[in-house]
Amino acid sequence: MRKSGRPTMIDVAAAAGVSLKTVSRVINTEPNVDAAMAARVHAAIESLGYHRNALAASLRSGTNDTIAFVAADLANTFYLGVAAALSGVAVQRGMHVVMASSEEDAATERRLALDLCQRRVGGLILVPAASDHSYLAREVAHGTPVVFLDRPGSRIPADAVLIDNRGGARAAVAELLAAGHERIAILLDAPEIYTMRERLEGAREAFAAAGRPHDRALVIEGVHTPQDARAAMARLLDSPQPPTAVFCGNNRATVGALEEIMTRDADVAVSGFDDFELSWMLPRRIRIASYDVAELGIRAATTLLDRIATGATAEPTTQLVPTTLVDRGGRVSVDASRLP
């Protein structure tokens, strides 16, 4: 009696009274299969409702119709948006996508990336958690193209699709300085993260261009969560010389800082990096360095698939997705047309 669950090739072989190898040859339409045996296999497939796992088969055979996306954190809506966009491009090009998350851990990234390459995916889109990617050098040399997304990789020739982090942060802080703010707090996640370093450097460039010094004590690092940001903002507002403005290095920091500022009704201008859901509904105006998340995924997938399709070995390129400062919040009434 067959066990419950989805039927397998073993079940088909048993039902047809043939070997597993014969079932494989029939499914893969190999030549010179006995017609009577092939008929029995097809009859068993129909009877059992067997469906071939095309994705697993392509990973085993290395037919290059599958690409992989290793994100830093698939629970983050940013990476979900990127994943949706690159998947759309892949589907249009007749490709499959497998996804995994490194959880910002370098060892996990390495294990996932090498495992996917050993399964012979056609190419890899990778959000780096590691600082050294020479472990992929052999795979690249064997013809597996790699595209780094959101952060640059190192020690291997590979394309990269990045956000203009420095330019966006520079523009946001320059605007605060032009409005007369001198005490501008900066909330950042871990400084080891490339995007955070670039955004801090952009803020420093804005101060330098304005000919103004910046108080290093107003730079708070290690702000991982909205709760961290709220606590940091509370300490800053309780200090003898509280800031009159804050630049938040990512959307989680913006959300947390706003919670504290709005609870106190503090007169603090807010500018942040990365848009977030329902930001337009905020009761107060903020400024956001925004960008097209989908464009990141589209560019990364297009670059990778073009290399796969053409076998191109041209020098790697780095593409910057531009940012734009936009208004969010500060609406007197809700625009009903934007509600679900």
C-alpha positions as a Python dict, from the first residue, in 0.01 Angstrom:
ca = {
    (1, 'M'): (0, 0, 0),
    (2, 'R'): (142, 334, -101),
    (3, 'K'): (208, 577, 181),
    (4, 'S'): (0, 895, 192),
    (5, 'G'): (146, 1212, 44),
    (6, 'R'): (266, 1332, -292),
    (7, 'P'): (354, 1040, -526),
    (8, 'T'): (721, 990, -612),
    (9, 'M'): (913, 834, -901),
    (10, 'I'): (951, 522, -685),
    (11, 'D'): (571, 497, -666),
    (12, 'V'): (547, 534, -1045),
    (13, 'A'): (806, 260, -1100),
    (14, 'A'): (621, 25, -866),
    (15, 'A'): (283, 93, -1030),
    (16, 'A'): (423, 48, -1382),
    (17, 'G'): (630, -258, -1294),
    (18, 'V'): (951, -106, -1432),
    (19, 'S'): (1281, 12, -1288),
    (20, 'L'): (1336, 359, -1144),
    (21, 'K'): (1589, 423, -1424),
    (22, 'T'): (1321, 351, -1686),
    (23, 'V'): (1084, 600, -1521),
    (24, 'S'): (1361, 862, -1524),
    (25, 'R'): (1431, 798, -1894),
    (26, 'V'): (1061, 832, -1982),
    (27, 'I'): (1015, 1151, -1778),
    (28, 'N'): (1325, 1306, -1935),
    (29, 'T'): (1210, 1199, -2284),
    (30, 'E'): (1530, 1010, -2355),
    (31, 'P'): (1545, 819, -2686),
    (32, 'N'): (1525, 444, -2742),
    (33, 'V'): (1282, 368, -2458),
    (34, 'D'): (1064, 62, -2527),
    (35, 'A'): (722, 189, -2637),
    (36, 'A'): (530, -60, -2424),
    (37, 'M'): (728, 31, -2113),
    (38, 'A'): (685, 404, -2185),
    (39, 'A'): (309, 353, -2217),
    (40, 'R'): (296, 178, -1878),
    (41, 'V'): (494, 458, -1717),
    (42, 'H'): (265, 728, -1861),
    (43, 'A'): (-40, 531, -1747),
    (44, 'A'): (103, 508, -1393),
    (45, 'I'): (184, 881, -1391),
    (46, 'E'): (-174, 961, -1492),
    (47, 'S'): (-325, 721, -1240),
    (48, 'L'): (-114, 843, -947),
    (49, 'G'): (-125, 1213, -1036),
    (50, 'Y'): (254, 1233, -1029),
    (51, 'H'): (415, 1570, -1109),
    (52, 'R'): (784, 1603, -1183),
    (53, 'N'): (975, 1845, -959),
    (54, 'A'): (1118, 2054, -1240),
    (55, 'L'): (1302, 2290, -1005),
    (56, 'A'): (1483, 2010, -824),
    (57, 'A'): (1565, 1846, -1156),
    (58, 'S'): (1717, 2163, -1293),
    (59, 'L'): (1927, 2209, -979),
    (60, 'R'): (2059, 1854, -1016),
    (61, 'S'): (2130, 1874, -1384),
    (62, 'G'): (2269, 2226, -1392),
    (63, 'T'): (2058, 2333, -1689),
    (64, 'N'): (2104, 2699, -1590),
    (65, 'D'): (1732, 2768, -1572),
    (66, 'T'): (1755, 2848, -1201),
    (67, 'I'): (1914, 3145, -1025),
    (68, 'A'): (1956, 3198, -652),
    (69, 'F'): (1898, 3500, -430),
    (70, 'V'): (2065, 3505, -88),
    (71, 'A'): (1929, 3799, 110),
    (72, 'A'): (2051, 3932, 443),
    (73, 'D'): (1709, 3903, 608),
    (74, 'L'): (1402, 3789, 417),
    (75, 'A'): (1181, 3904, 705),
    (76, 'N'): (1273, 4262, 613),
    (77, 'T'): (1018, 4417, 376),
    (78, 'F'): (1303, 4576, 180),
    (79, 'Y'): (1439, 4236, 74),
    (80, 'L'): (1089, 4104, 8),
    (81, 'G'): (1036, 4392, -236),
    (82, 'V'): (1368, 4321, -405),
    (83, 'A'): (1283, 3950, -424),
    (84, 'A'): (947, 4018, -586),
    (85, 'A'): (1105, 4241, -852),
    (86, 'L'): (1389, 4007, -945),
    (87, 'S'): (1149, 3711, -952),
    (88, 'G'): (931, 3899, -1199),
    (89, 'V'): (1227, 3947, -1433),
    (90, 'A'): (1331, 3582, -1399),
    (91, 'V'): (982, 3452, -1478),
    (92, 'Q'): (966, 3667, -1792),
    (93, 'R'): (1297, 3512, -1901),
    (94, 'G'): (1177, 3156, -1832),
    (95, 'M'): (1389, 3111, -1520),
    (96, 'H'): (1326, 2978, -1171),
    (97, 'V'): (1443, 3151, -851),
    (98, 'V'): (1540, 2991, -522),
    (99, 'M'): (1578, 3216, -217),
    (100, 'A'): (1754, 3195, 117),
    (101, 'S'): (1847, 3425, 403),
    (102, 'S'): (2188, 3457, 567),
    (103, 'E'): (2040, 3636, 871),
    (104, 'E'): (2337, 3876, 849),
    (105, 'D'): (2575, 3591, 939),
    (106, 'A'): (2892, 3550, 732),
    (107, 'A'): (2925, 3176, 798),
    (108, 'T'): (2563, 3114, 698),
    (109, 'E'): (2611, 3319, 383),
    (110, 'R'): (2915, 3114, 283),
    (111, 'R'): (2740, 2782, 347),
    (112, 'L'): (2428, 2881, 152),
    (113, 'A'): (2618, 3032, -142),
    (114, 'L'): (2851, 2733, -183),
    (115, 'D'): (2567, 2484, -148),
    (116, 'L'): (2367, 2659, -420),
    (117, 'C'): (2671, 2673, -648),
    (118, 'Q'): (2737, 2302, -591),
    (119, 'R'): (2380, 2241, -702),
    (120, 'R'): (2483, 2426, -1017),
    (121, 'V'): (2246, 2721, -1021),
    (122, 'G'): (2295, 2938, -1327),
    (123, 'G'): (2394, 3241, -1122),
    (124, 'L'): (2384, 3401, -778),
    (125, 'I'): (2249, 3733, -649),
    (126, 'L'): (2400, 3792, -307),
    (127, 'V'): (2352, 4053, -33),
    (128, 'P'): (2691, 4033, 142),
    (129, 'A'): (2716, 3962, 513),
    (130, 'A'): (3079, 3845, 482),
    (131, 'S'): (3371, 4080, 421),
    (132, 'D'): (3567, 3834, 204),
    (133, 'H'): (3413, 3653, -92),
    (134, 'S'): (3722, 3477, -220),
    (135, 'Y'): (3547, 3153, -124),
    (136, 'L'): (3344, 3201, -445),
    (137, 'A'): (3650, 3254, -668),
    (138, 'R'): (3652, 2896, -798),
    (139, 'E'): (3279, 2908, -877),
    (140, 'V'): (3320, 3234, -1069),
    (141, 'A'): (3618, 3089, -1256),
    (142, 'H'): (3400, 2792, -1354),
    (143, 'G'): (3146, 3027, -1508),
    (144, 'T'): (2890, 3099, -1235),
    (145, 'P'): (2819, 3474, -1247),
    (146, 'V'): (2763, 3661, -919),
    (147, 'V'): (2587, 3994, -868),
    (148, 'F'): (2619, 4171, -534),
    (149, 'L'): (2312, 4364, -427),
    (150, 'D'): (2279, 4653, -178),
    (151, 'R'): (2640, 4610, -61),
    (152, 'P'): (2959, 4549, -259),
    (153, 'G'): (3147, 4221, -232),
    (154, 'S'): (3521, 4175, -227),
    (155, 'R'): (3806, 3972, -378),
    (156, 'I'): (3615, 3831, -675),
    (157, 'P'): (3519, 3989, -1008),
    (158, 'A'): (3145, 4052, -985),
    (159, 'D'): (2882, 4308, -1079),
    (160, 'A'): (2716, 4515, -808),
    (161, 'V'): (2386, 4702, -784),
    (162, 'L'): (2388, 4953, -499),
    (163, 'I'): (2182, 5241, -363),
    (164, 'D'): (2343, 5586, -371),
    (165, 'N'): (2372, 5576, 7),
    (166, 'R'): (2627, 5854, 38),
    (167, 'G'): (2447, 6090, -196),
    (168, 'G'): (2109, 6036, -31),
    (169, 'A'): (2242, 6095, 321),
    (170, 'R'): (2440, 6399, 208),
    (171, 'A'): (2130, 6557, 53),
    (172, 'A'): (1915, 6487, 360),
    (173, 'V'): (2160, 6636, 610),
    (174, 'A'): (2246, 6929, 380),
    (175, 'E'): (1875, 7018, 375),
    (176, 'L'): (1862, 7017, 756),
    (177, 'L'): (2171, 7238, 772),
    (178, 'A'): (2023, 7479, 516),
    (179, 'A'): (1713, 7506, 738),
    (180, 'G'): (1934, 7636, 1021),
    (181, 'H'): (1979, 7323, 1230),
    (182, 'E'): (2320, 7290, 1394),
    (183, 'R'): (2263, 7013, 1649),
    (184, 'I'): (2169, 6722, 1425),
    (185, 'A'): (2164, 6376, 1578),
    (186, 'I'): (2246, 6073, 1363),
    (187, 'L'): (2107, 5728, 1445),
    (188, 'L'): (2278, 5433, 1275),
    (189, 'D'): (2277, 5055, 1280),
    (190, 'A'): (2609, 4868, 1316),
    (191, 'P'): (2902, 5060, 1160),
    (192, 'E'): (3029, 4730, 1014),
    (193, 'I'): (2741, 4741, 766),
    (194, 'Y'): (2848, 4903, 440),
    (195, 'T'): (2528, 5106, 395),
    (196, 'M'): (2563, 5257, 743),
    (197, 'R'): (2923, 5359, 682),
    (198, 'E'): (2830, 5521, 352),
    (199, 'R'): (2536, 5708, 501),
    (200, 'L'): (2748, 5839, 787),
    (201, 'E'): (3014, 5951, 539),
    (202, 'G'): (2747, 6130, 336),
    (203, 'A'): (2629, 6314, 648),
    (204, 'R'): (2987, 6417, 728),
    (205, 'E'): (3032, 6545, 374),
    (206, 'A'): (2724, 6765, 417),
    (207, 'F'): (2870, 6920, 733),
    (208, 'A'): (3206, 6973, 563),
    (209, 'A'): (3045, 7136, 259),
    (210, 'A'): (2853, 7373, 488),
    (211, 'G'): (3172, 7457, 680),
    (212, 'R'): (3020, 7346, 1009),
    (213, 'P'): (3159, 7112, 1276),
    (214, 'H'): (2959, 6813, 1391),
    (215, 'D'): (2939, 6697, 1751),
    (216, 'R'): (3054, 6331, 1752),
    (217, 'A'): (2846, 6273, 2065),
    (218, 'L'): (2535, 6315, 1853),
    (219, 'V'): (2620, 6006, 1644),
    (220, 'I'): (2455, 5700, 1799),
    (221, 'E'): (2557, 5363, 1654),
    (222, 'G'): (2426, 5012, 1716),
    (223, 'V'): (2062, 5113, 1665),
    (224, 'H'): (1926, 4780, 1540),
    (225, 'T'): (1557, 4806, 1621),
    (226, 'P'): (1284, 5070, 1661),
    (227, 'Q'): (1312, 5012, 2036),
    (228, 'D'): (1685, 5093, 2024),
    (229, 'A'): (1609, 5411, 1831),
    (230, 'R'): (1340, 5519, 2073),
    (231, 'A'): (1572, 5468, 2370),
    (232, 'A'): (1853, 5660, 2197),
    (233, 'M'): (1617, 5945, 2110),
    (234, 'A'): (1497, 5961, 2470),
    (235, 'R'): (1856, 5997, 2596),
    (236, 'L'): (1926, 6269, 2341),
    (237, 'L'): (1611, 6467, 2428),
    (238, 'D'): (1692, 6441, 2799),
    (239, 'S'): (2047, 6571, 2749),
    (240, 'P'): (2144, 6929, 2850),
    (241, 'Q'): (2166, 7029, 2482),
    (242, 'P'): (1911, 6822, 2292),
    (243, 'P'): (1924, 6808, 1911),
    (244, 'T'): (1684, 7014, 1703),
    (245, 'A'): (1693, 6760, 1420),
    (246, 'V'): (1769, 6392, 1365),
    (247, 'F'): (1885, 6197, 1062),
    (248, 'C'): (1793, 5828, 1084),
    (249, 'G'): (2009, 5577, 897),
    (250, 'N'): (1724, 5339, 810),
    (251, 'N'): (1348, 5304, 837),
    (252, 'R'): (1356, 5114, 1167),
    (253, 'A'): (1550, 5398, 1327),
    (254, 'T'): (1304, 5651, 1182),
    (255, 'V'): (1005, 5465, 1327),
    (256, 'G'): (1160, 5441, 1674),
    (257, 'A'): (1278, 5801, 1682),
    (258, 'L'): (935, 5922, 1574),
    (259, 'E'): (766, 5723, 1851),
    (260, 'E'): (967, 5911, 2115),
    (261, 'I'): (946, 6251, 1947),
    (262, 'M'): (571, 6231, 1890),
    (263, 'T'): (503, 6100, 2243),
    (264, 'R'): (674, 6410, 2382),
    (265, 'D'): (548, 6641, 2106),
    (266, 'A'): (912, 6750, 2078),
    (267, 'D'): (1009, 7016, 1826),
    (268, 'V'): (1261, 6803, 1635),
    (269, 'A'): (1287, 6785, 1258),
    (270, 'V'): (1311, 6429, 1125),
    (271, 'S'): (1485, 6311, 812),
    (272, 'G'): (1548, 5945, 737),
    (273, 'F'): (1675, 5691, 486),
    (274, 'D'): (1442, 5423, 341),
    (275, 'D'): (1070, 5469, 298),
    (276, 'F'): (826, 5251, 493),
    (277, 'E'): (463, 5145, 482),
    (278, 'L'): (202, 5407, 578),
    (279, 'S'): (467, 5679, 618),
    (280, 'W'): (235, 5910, 426),
    (281, 'M'): (-25, 5878, 707),
    (282, 'L'): (199, 6025, 979),
    (283, 'P'): (43, 6326, 1155),
    (284, 'R'): (364, 6526, 1117),
    (285, 'R'): (588, 6602, 820),
    (286, 'I'): (916, 6418, 779),
    (287, 'R'): (1163, 6392, 493),
    (288, 'I'): (1281, 6061, 349),
    (289, 'A'): (1570, 5969, 119),
    (290, 'S'): (1368, 5732, -95),
    (291, 'Y'): (1450, 5509, -392),
    (292, 'D'): (1286, 5251, -612),
    (293, 'V'): (1324, 4914, -435),
    (294, 'A'): (1196, 4731, -742),
    (295, 'E'): (1467, 4890, -956),
    (296, 'L'): (1734, 4723, -742),
    (297, 'G'): (1585, 4379, -806),
    (298, 'I'): (1521, 4446, -1174),
    (299, 'R'): (1876, 4569, -1238),
    (300, 'A'): (2035, 4282, -1045),
    (301, 'A'): (1829, 4014, -1220),
    (302, 'T'): (1875, 4168, -1564),
    (303, 'T'): (2251, 4196, -1517),
    (304, 'L'): (2281, 3836, -1399),
    (305, 'L'): (2053, 3687, -1665),
    (306, 'D'): (2228, 3878, -1943),
    (307, 'R'): (2560, 3730, -1833),
    (308, 'I'): (2409, 3382, -1819),
    (309, 'A'): (2247, 3417, -2162),
    (310, 'T'): (2550, 3557, -2340),
    (311, 'G'): (2833, 3408, -2137),
    (312, 'A'): (2971, 3761, -2119),
    (313, 'T'): (3310, 3797, -1950),
    (314, 'A'): (3335, 4177, -1972),
    (315, 'E'): (3469, 4372, -1676),
    (316, 'P'): (3222, 4389, -1385),
    (317, 'T'): (3014, 4703, -1346),
    (318, 'T'): (2876, 4888, -1044),
    (319, 'Q'): (2533, 5046, -1085),
    (320, 'L'): (2398, 5309, -846),
    (321, 'V'): (2023, 5341, -795),
    (322, 'P'): (1952, 5711, -726),
    (323, 'T'): (1770, 5850, -423),
    (324, 'T'): (1521, 6135, -398),
    (325, 'L'): (1416, 6339, -94),
    (326, 'V'): (1038, 6316, -53),
    (327, 'D'): (780, 6448, 191),
    (328, 'R'): (595, 6203, 411),
    (329, 'G'): (323, 6266, 669),
    (330, 'G'): (184, 6600, 779),
    (331, 'R'): (-156, 6546, 617),
    (332, 'V'): (-457, 6714, 774),
    (333, 'S'): (-694, 6446, 643),
    (334, 'V'): (-661, 6098, 502),
    (335, 'D'): (-686, 6065, 124),
    (336, 'A'): (-956, 5798, 94),
    (337, 'S'): (-840, 5705, -256),
    (338, 'R'): (-518, 5563, -109),
    (339, 'L'): (-693, 5331, 137),
    (340, 'P'): (-732, 4959, 49),
}
